[in-house]
Amino acid sequence: MEEPEVNNTIQAAAGDNKSEVIAEIIDSVAQHANTFHNLTREELVEKLRELLNTRPIAAVKEQIESIKQCFYRKLKAEMEMKLDAAATDDSETAASDEPDTQSDALEAAFKELMAKYRELKAAENAVVEAQQAENLAAKQRILDELAKLIASSDDLSSVIPAFRKLQQDWKAIGQVPATKVTEIWKAYSAYQEQFYDLIKINNDLRDYDFKKNLEQKSALCEQAERLAEREDVIDAFKQLQKLHDDWREIGPVAREQREEIWNRFKAASTAVNKRHQAYFESIKEQEEKFVAEKNALCELVEQIDTDALKTYKQWDDKTQEVIEIQAKWKAIGGIPSYKAAVKAFKRFRNACDKFFKAKKAFYKSAKVEFAKNLEAKKALCEQAEALKDSTDWKATADKMVQLQKEWKQIGAIGKKQSDAVWKRFVAACDYFFEQKAANYSDKYSEEIANLKAKKAIVEKIAAFERTDNKEQDATAIQAFIDEYNKVGFVPYRDKDKLAKAFKAATDKFDDLLHSKRAGKASSERAKLLKEYDRLKAEIATYENNIGFFANSKNTNPLVEQMKQRIEQLKQQFAKVVAQIQALDEA
């Protein structure tokens, strides 16, 4: 006997995983037959409310399912747009937990309408199930009548009309429960075959019915074969189900043709089913790839140890990493399955929200510390401003250096106040050191005058002529030397040249001065040691100042002057060391 192929979507595509396949089919159908994609979510809600007035509600089932998929697809898009906005907004704004009340209201309204739809559908299903139970009972009565008719020995002329009448009654009866379709159809088909085979009605009627049924089934085979070439796999699969329903309503064909026509229809159905199954397998494979990539990004954000982030720079660097991860998330694209997409998005959003909440908490706690640090730095500004006009260069410079050290030890403050308070402090320090540098500039003029004076003394020594009185000559030369030593510092660049000229002039009178030098060596060494300590302390002060002002944008000229001064001081320092060594060796 010819076996019908139930060709159920669930059985053909997923075996035991029926619920998952149903969800995938609904999702795919909605994507391929969505006529509401241009509507806003508000319009979708109103459209759904309008469709709920339709009776029977099953007549708009596909439209409602399409609206549902479209509504949540748009909701997903809005959620992703909010995530994109969170990646570029201020961190505190990005971490905001303020709900979108309008979106929540729309979703709540939509869910309420869907609940009403399910109630209406359940009510109709109850009616349908009751009707199907009545139809089953009616068809069972017809089967009983067929059994009696086949078993009867009445005249053929009365049996045939009765059989035709039962066939008409059978076709007029509506659907029966799905679990009974195959069973009752097989029983009905068996009775028909028994009627034709056992009762042996005349061959013309039988052949006519067989021929007509063969033509109808051949036409269904052709339609099924064309479905295998249709580009829209989902629609082809739906149309195939309708062809199977039509196949069940057509009577049998000649025994010798039954297997052939059934195998043809079965082969065409198998081709459509395989394409349908391959389509969902490819979607599943693509979905697994997308889910794996997006879960990897979720893990990157989830693994961030926010407790280890202690500074603003660390938070800024890590925030940039999160923003880059969000860009990668967007570049991957959407996940085919809506449920999987929502699950992955919620996980990613929760991870990002957790990060930005921790960042917000860090900034909030830092504000208290900032305020404390700001007050401490303002206090240093006031001290620096009180000292900036001082002309006690050495003592004030030491105090300024101490303030600078204290400044470095104070923690960070808010970015908005940082530049202003820093400029205020640097301005006071810069002003003092600029005045100090200007003072040293005045000293340079003094050093030029000293150079002229010392050159004049050297010329006097060089021009001195000996007399017969060595003691008097020695006293005169020593007077020149004492006068020379009393003159202050000269410019460093002229110091060696002047020293050589002085030494050349005095060397001619070395014999006269030998006895006097021994007595003065001790006092000269004491002066040099005092100069040694002074130069060493001044060099240390300048070097410390340069270390502090290296980051100041407005002090480059002053820093250069300080560097030049340090170099001069170091050269003077080396000269003093050499002079001390020379005295010690003498």
mmCIF file of C-alpha atoms in Angstrom, residues 140-401:
data_model
loop_
_atom_site.group_PDB
_atom_site.id
_atom_site.type_symbol
_atom_site.label_atom_id
_atom_site.label_comp_id
_atom_site.label_asym_id
_atom_site.label_seq_id
_atom_site.Cartn_x
_atom_site.Cartn_y
_atom_site.Cartn_z
ATOM 1 C CA GLN A 140 -14.461 7.198 12.330
ATOM 2 C CA ARG A 141 -18.204 6.731 11.728
ATOM 3 C CA ILE A 142 -17.594 6.899 7.958
ATOM 4 C CA LEU A 143 -14.875 4.268 8.312
ATOM 5 C CA ASP A 144 -17.356 2.081 10.148
ATOM 6 C CA GLU A 145 -19.901 2.640 7.345
ATOM 7 C CA LEU A 146 -17.233 1.795 4.718
ATOM 8 C CA ALA A 147 -16.394 -1.394 6.579
ATOM 9 C CA LYS A 148 -20.054 -2.364 6.587
ATOM 10 C CA LEU A 149 -20.509 -1.390 2.928
ATOM 11 C CA ILE A 150 -17.512 -3.447 1.795
ATOM 12 C CA ALA A 151 -18.699 -6.389 3.843
ATOM 13 C CA SER A 152 -22.249 -6.203 2.483
ATOM 14 C CA SER A 153 -23.534 -8.271 -0.455
ATOM 15 C CA ASP A 154 -25.956 -5.642 -1.739
ATOM 16 C CA ASP A 155 -26.396 -5.009 -5.421
ATOM 17 C CA LEU A 156 -23.459 -3.095 -6.942
ATOM 18 C CA SER A 157 -25.792 -0.432 -8.299
ATOM 19 C CA SER A 158 -26.756 0.548 -4.740
ATOM 20 C CA VAL A 159 -23.302 0.047 -3.220
ATOM 21 C CA ILE A 160 -21.494 2.415 -5.614
ATOM 22 C CA PRO A 161 -23.698 5.475 -4.900
ATOM 23 C CA ALA A 162 -23.434 4.765 -1.183
ATOM 24 C CA PHE A 163 -19.629 4.550 -1.498
ATOM 25 C CA ARG A 164 -19.534 7.849 -3.458
ATOM 26 C CA LYS A 165 -21.700 9.472 -0.858
ATOM 27 C CA LEU A 166 -19.366 8.343 1.913
ATOM 28 C CA GLN A 167 -16.399 9.739 -0.077
ATOM 29 C CA GLN A 168 -18.118 13.101 -0.415
ATOM 30 C CA ASP A 169 -18.993 13.121 3.272
ATOM 31 C CA TRP A 170 -15.368 12.268 4.123
ATOM 32 C CA LYS A 171 -14.003 15.166 2.071
ATOM 33 C CA ALA A 172 -16.564 17.553 3.561
ATOM 34 C CA ILE A 173 -15.334 16.839 7.058
ATOM 35 C CA GLY A 174 -12.602 19.216 8.309
ATOM 36 C CA GLN A 175 -9.241 18.491 9.904
ATOM 37 C CA VAL A 176 -8.662 15.913 12.611
ATOM 38 C CA PRO A 177 -5.986 16.017 15.395
ATOM 39 C CA ALA A 178 -2.483 15.899 13.915
ATOM 40 C CA THR A 179 -1.628 12.775 15.891
ATOM 41 C CA LYS A 180 -4.461 10.905 14.129
ATOM 42 C CA VAL A 181 -3.972 12.190 10.557
ATOM 43 C CA THR A 182 -1.725 9.388 9.328
ATOM 44 C CA GLU A 183 -3.552 6.632 11.172
ATOM 45 C CA ILE A 184 -7.047 7.565 9.969
ATOM 46 C CA TRP A 185 -5.825 8.372 6.451
ATOM 47 C CA LYS A 186 -4.254 4.917 6.180
ATOM 48 C CA ALA A 187 -7.501 3.291 7.332
ATOM 49 C CA TYR A 188 -9.526 5.338 4.831
ATOM 50 C CA SER A 189 -7.068 4.569 2.020
ATOM 51 C CA ALA A 190 -7.183 0.880 2.892
ATOM 52 C CA TYR A 191 -10.976 0.834 2.694
ATOM 53 C CA GLN A 192 -10.885 2.596 -0.683
ATOM 54 C CA GLU A 193 -8.388 0.080 -2.008
ATOM 55 C CA GLN A 194 -10.470 -2.765 -0.619
ATOM 56 C CA PHE A 195 -13.518 -1.282 -2.257
ATOM 57 C CA TYR A 196 -11.824 -1.175 -5.670
ATOM 58 C CA ASP A 197 -9.935 -4.440 -5.322
ATOM 59 C CA LEU A 198 -12.374 -6.678 -3.488
ATOM 60 C CA ILE A 199 -15.723 -5.490 -4.682
ATOM 61 C CA LYS A 200 -14.331 -5.450 -8.241
ATOM 62 C CA ILE A 201 -16.344 -2.627 -9.616
ATOM 63 C CA ASN A 202 -16.319 -2.269 -13.301
ATOM 64 C CA ASN A 203 -12.921 -1.593 -14.856
ATOM 65 C CA ASP A 204 -13.988 1.573 -16.659
ATOM 66 C CA LEU A 205 -14.883 3.386 -13.435
ATOM 67 C CA ARG A 206 -11.821 2.067 -11.670
ATOM 68 C CA ASP A 207 -9.465 2.898 -14.526
ATOM 69 C CA TYR A 208 -11.002 6.342 -14.850
ATOM 70 C CA ASP A 209 -10.450 7.089 -11.162
ATOM 71 C CA PHE A 210 -6.919 5.696 -11.285
ATOM 72 C CA LYS A 211 -6.080 7.762 -14.357
ATOM 73 C CA LYS A 212 -7.530 10.940 -12.875
ATOM 74 C CA ASN A 213 -5.669 10.383 -9.598
ATOM 75 C CA LEU A 214 -2.428 9.681 -11.493
ATOM 76 C CA GLU A 215 -2.752 12.927 -13.426
ATOM 77 C CA GLN A 216 -3.332 14.898 -10.236
ATOM 78 C CA LYS A 217 -0.410 13.239 -8.456
ATOM 79 C CA SER A 218 1.869 13.714 -11.453
ATOM 80 C CA ALA A 219 1.002 17.408 -11.405
ATOM 81 C CA LEU A 220 1.939 17.521 -7.706
ATOM 82 C CA CYS A 221 5.250 15.797 -8.529
ATOM 83 C CA GLU A 222 6.028 18.457 -11.136
ATOM 84 C CA GLN A 223 5.248 21.231 -8.685
ATOM 85 C CA ALA A 224 7.427 19.582 -6.023
ATOM 86 C CA GLU A 225 10.297 19.196 -8.500
ATOM 87 C CA ARG A 226 10.115 22.875 -9.410
ATOM 88 C CA LEU A 227 10.243 23.797 -5.710
ATOM 89 C CA ALA A 228 13.726 22.277 -5.507
ATOM 90 C CA GLU A 229 14.930 25.032 -7.863
ATOM 91 C CA ARG A 230 13.241 27.892 -6.070
ATOM 92 C CA GLU A 231 15.693 30.447 -4.601
ATOM 93 C CA ASP A 232 13.616 31.069 -1.502
ATOM 94 C CA VAL A 233 14.263 27.872 0.477
ATOM 95 C CA ILE A 234 11.849 28.772 3.283
ATOM 96 C CA ASP A 235 8.939 29.469 0.946
ATOM 97 C CA ALA A 236 9.688 26.286 -1.041
ATOM 98 C CA PHE A 237 9.474 24.263 2.154
ATOM 99 C CA LYS A 238 6.123 25.837 3.080
ATOM 100 C CA GLN A 239 4.695 25.144 -0.367
ATOM 101 C CA LEU A 240 5.839 21.524 -0.126
ATOM 102 C CA GLN A 241 3.728 21.049 3.008
ATOM 103 C CA LYS A 242 0.666 22.219 1.074
ATOM 104 C CA LEU A 243 1.449 19.752 -1.733
ATOM 105 C CA HIS A 244 1.585 16.941 0.825
ATOM 106 C CA ASP A 245 -1.842 17.969 2.132
ATOM 107 C CA ASP A 246 -3.188 17.855 -1.448
ATOM 108 C CA TRP A 247 -1.533 14.453 -2.003
ATOM 109 C CA ARG A 248 -3.437 12.954 0.929
ATOM 110 C CA GLU A 249 -6.773 14.108 -0.493
ATOM 111 C CA ILE A 250 -6.203 12.363 -3.858
ATOM 112 C CA GLY A 251 -7.290 8.762 -4.162
ATOM 113 C CA PRO A 252 -5.090 5.815 -5.177
ATOM 114 C CA VAL A 253 -3.622 5.065 -8.611
ATOM 115 C CA ALA A 254 -3.242 1.724 -10.392
ATOM 116 C CA ARG A 255 -1.318 -0.802 -8.316
ATOM 117 C CA GLU A 256 1.542 -1.076 -10.826
ATOM 118 C CA GLN A 257 2.040 2.699 -10.778
ATOM 119 C CA ARG A 258 1.680 3.380 -7.075
ATOM 120 C CA GLU A 259 5.328 2.806 -6.050
ATOM 121 C CA GLU A 260 6.722 4.701 -9.036
ATOM 122 C CA ILE A 261 4.579 7.836 -8.555
ATOM 123 C CA TRP A 262 5.160 7.811 -4.818
ATOM 124 C CA ASN A 263 8.943 7.463 -5.228
ATOM 125 C CA ARG A 264 8.926 10.390 -7.668
ATOM 126 C CA PHE A 265 7.031 12.606 -5.230
ATOM 127 C CA LYS A 266 9.193 11.405 -2.346
ATOM 128 C CA ALA A 267 12.420 12.172 -4.253
ATOM 129 C CA ALA A 268 11.234 15.702 -5.053
ATOM 130 C CA SER A 269 10.267 16.196 -1.401
ATOM 131 C CA THR A 270 13.643 14.902 -0.229
ATOM 132 C CA ALA A 271 15.437 17.416 -2.463
ATOM 133 C CA VAL A 272 13.441 20.305 -0.976
ATOM 134 C CA ASN A 273 13.930 18.973 2.568
ATOM 135 C CA LYS A 274 17.700 18.640 2.110
ATOM 136 C CA ARG A 275 18.019 22.221 0.866
ATOM 137 C CA HIS A 276 15.904 23.376 3.790
ATOM 138 C CA GLN A 277 18.012 21.416 6.282
ATOM 139 C CA ALA A 278 21.281 22.610 4.688
ATOM 140 C CA TYR A 279 20.040 26.188 4.908
ATOM 141 C CA PHE A 280 19.459 25.927 8.649
ATOM 142 C CA GLU A 281 22.747 24.100 9.167
ATOM 143 C CA SER A 282 24.598 26.926 7.418
ATOM 144 C CA ILE A 283 22.769 29.473 9.584
ATOM 145 C CA LYS A 284 23.648 27.418 12.649
ATOM 146 C CA GLU A 285 27.311 27.277 11.640
ATOM 147 C CA GLN A 286 27.404 31.011 10.996
ATOM 148 C CA GLU A 287 25.642 31.651 14.279
ATOM 149 C CA GLU A 288 28.161 29.524 16.207
ATOM 150 C CA LYS A 289 31.004 31.500 14.605
ATOM 151 C CA PHE A 290 29.416 34.837 15.511
ATOM 152 C CA VAL A 291 28.603 33.688 19.038
ATOM 153 C CA ALA A 292 32.184 32.437 19.569
ATOM 154 C CA GLU A 293 33.663 35.740 18.373
ATOM 155 C CA LYS A 294 31.318 37.829 20.475
ATOM 156 C CA ASN A 295 31.754 35.655 23.566
ATOM 157 C CA ALA A 296 35.518 36.143 23.196
ATOM 158 C CA LEU A 297 34.994 39.916 23.288
ATOM 159 C CA CYS A 298 32.736 39.520 26.332
ATOM 160 C CA GLU A 299 35.525 37.629 28.084
ATOM 161 C CA LEU A 300 38.047 40.387 27.309
ATOM 162 C CA VAL A 301 35.872 42.952 29.086
ATOM 163 C CA GLU A 302 34.910 40.575 31.906
ATOM 164 C CA GLN A 303 38.573 39.777 32.636
ATOM 165 C CA ILE A 304 39.490 43.429 33.293
ATOM 166 C CA ASP A 305 40.640 43.720 36.921
ATOM 167 C CA THR A 306 39.189 47.105 37.865
ATOM 168 C CA ASP A 307 40.590 46.762 41.405
ATOM 169 C CA ALA A 308 44.094 47.008 39.925
ATOM 170 C CA LEU A 309 43.367 50.360 38.257
ATOM 171 C CA LYS A 310 44.643 52.980 40.679
ATOM 172 C CA THR A 311 45.440 56.027 38.510
ATOM 173 C CA TYR A 312 43.646 58.147 35.949
ATOM 174 C CA LYS A 313 46.089 57.095 33.259
ATOM 175 C CA GLN A 314 45.430 53.419 33.967
ATOM 176 C CA TRP A 315 41.673 54.042 33.762
ATOM 177 C CA ASP A 316 42.040 56.080 30.557
ATOM 178 C CA ASP A 317 44.217 53.400 28.925
ATOM 179 C CA LYS A 318 41.793 50.636 29.910
ATOM 180 C CA THR A 319 38.796 52.722 28.763
ATOM 181 C CA GLN A 320 40.405 53.049 25.335
ATOM 182 C CA GLU A 321 40.787 49.253 25.236
ATOM 183 C CA VAL A 322 37.075 48.810 26.029
ATOM 184 C CA ILE A 323 36.126 51.294 23.291
ATOM 185 C CA GLU A 324 38.271 49.347 20.793
ATOM 186 C CA ILE A 325 36.587 46.097 21.875
ATOM 187 C CA GLN A 326 33.176 47.728 21.338
ATOM 188 C CA ALA A 327 34.255 48.731 17.819
ATOM 189 C CA LYS A 328 35.263 45.117 17.115
ATOM 190 C CA TRP A 329 31.879 43.940 18.441
ATOM 191 C CA LYS A 330 30.083 46.221 16.010
ATOM 192 C CA ALA A 331 32.309 45.134 13.109
ATOM 193 C CA ILE A 332 31.417 41.451 13.612
ATOM 194 C CA GLY A 333 27.778 42.144 12.697
ATOM 195 C CA GLY A 334 24.545 40.626 13.932
ATOM 196 C CA ILE A 335 23.859 37.045 14.976
ATOM 197 C CA PRO A 336 21.257 35.255 12.763
ATOM 198 C CA SER A 337 19.229 33.964 15.707
ATOM 199 C CA TYR A 338 17.434 36.700 17.637
ATOM 200 C CA LYS A 339 17.569 34.782 20.912
ATOM 201 C CA ALA A 340 21.312 34.158 20.635
ATOM 202 C CA ALA A 341 21.864 37.796 19.649
ATOM 203 C CA VAL A 342 19.980 39.113 22.680
ATOM 204 C CA LYS A 343 21.814 36.722 25.001
ATOM 205 C CA ALA A 344 25.248 37.725 23.693
ATOM 206 C CA PHE A 345 24.375 41.433 23.709
ATOM 207 C CA LYS A 346 23.127 41.319 27.306
ATOM 208 C CA ARG A 347 26.330 39.616 28.399
ATOM 209 C CA PHE A 348 28.489 42.188 26.584
ATOM 210 C CA ARG A 349 26.463 45.127 27.841
ATOM 211 C CA ASN A 350 26.603 43.840 31.423
ATOM 212 C CA ALA A 351 30.394 43.522 31.184
ATOM 213 C CA CYS A 352 30.755 47.055 29.783
ATOM 214 C CA ASP A 353 28.312 48.468 32.336
ATOM 215 C CA LYS A 354 30.269 46.820 35.143
ATOM 216 C CA PHE A 355 33.498 48.409 33.891
ATOM 217 C CA PHE A 356 32.036 51.900 33.530
ATOM 218 C CA LYS A 357 30.289 51.654 36.913
ATOM 219 C CA ALA A 358 33.632 50.822 38.514
ATOM 220 C CA LYS A 359 35.198 53.761 36.667
ATOM 221 C CA LYS A 360 32.438 56.060 37.882
ATOM 222 C CA ALA A 361 32.964 54.861 41.453
ATOM 223 C CA PHE A 362 36.712 55.499 41.145
ATOM 224 C CA TYR A 363 36.153 59.043 39.907
ATOM 225 C CA LYS A 364 33.624 59.662 42.674
ATOM 226 C CA SER A 365 35.980 58.503 45.427
ATOM 227 C CA ALA A 366 38.844 60.442 43.841
ATOM 228 C CA LYS A 367 36.908 63.707 44.102
ATOM 229 C CA VAL A 368 37.291 63.723 47.890
ATOM 230 C CA GLU A 369 41.039 63.166 47.614
ATOM 231 C CA PHE A 370 41.214 65.771 44.849
ATOM 232 C CA ALA A 371 39.597 68.387 47.066
ATOM 233 C CA LYS A 372 42.088 67.678 49.827
ATOM 234 C CA ASN A 373 45.040 67.836 47.437
ATOM 235 C CA LEU A 374 43.701 71.005 45.841
ATOM 236 C CA GLU A 375 43.608 72.796 49.190
ATOM 237 C CA ALA A 376 47.170 71.656 49.951
ATOM 238 C CA LYS A 377 48.410 72.963 46.589
ATOM 239 C CA LYS A 378 46.583 76.246 47.038
ATOM 240 C CA ALA A 379 48.378 76.638 50.357
ATOM 241 C CA LEU A 380 51.723 76.127 48.604
ATOM 242 C CA CYS A 381 50.687 78.707 45.993
ATOM 243 C CA GLU A 382 50.037 81.228 48.769
ATOM 244 C CA GLN A 383 53.440 80.527 50.336
ATOM 245 C CA ALA A 384 55.209 80.841 46.964
ATOM 246 C CA GLU A 385 53.385 84.087 46.228
ATOM 247 C CA ALA A 386 54.409 85.462 49.627
ATOM 248 C CA LEU A 387 58.070 84.665 48.863
ATOM 249 C CA LYS A 388 58.269 85.705 45.226
ATOM 250 C CA ASP A 389 59.316 89.339 45.902
ATOM 251 C CA SER A 390 62.042 88.399 48.389
ATOM 252 C CA THR A 391 65.623 89.530 47.587
ATOM 253 C CA ASP A 392 67.168 87.191 50.104
ATOM 254 C CA TRP A 393 68.201 85.045 47.181
ATOM 255 C CA LYS A 394 69.885 82.138 48.925
ATOM 256 C CA ALA A 395 67.415 81.640 51.756
ATOM 257 C CA THR A 396 64.365 82.232 49.556
ATOM 258 C CA ALA A 397 65.695 79.919 46.847
ATOM 259 C CA ASP A 398 66.053 77.183 49.462
ATOM 260 C CA LYS A 399 62.471 77.771 50.636
ATOM 261 C CA MET A 400 61.204 77.731 47.055
ATOM 262 C CA VAL A 401 62.998 74.437 46.418
#
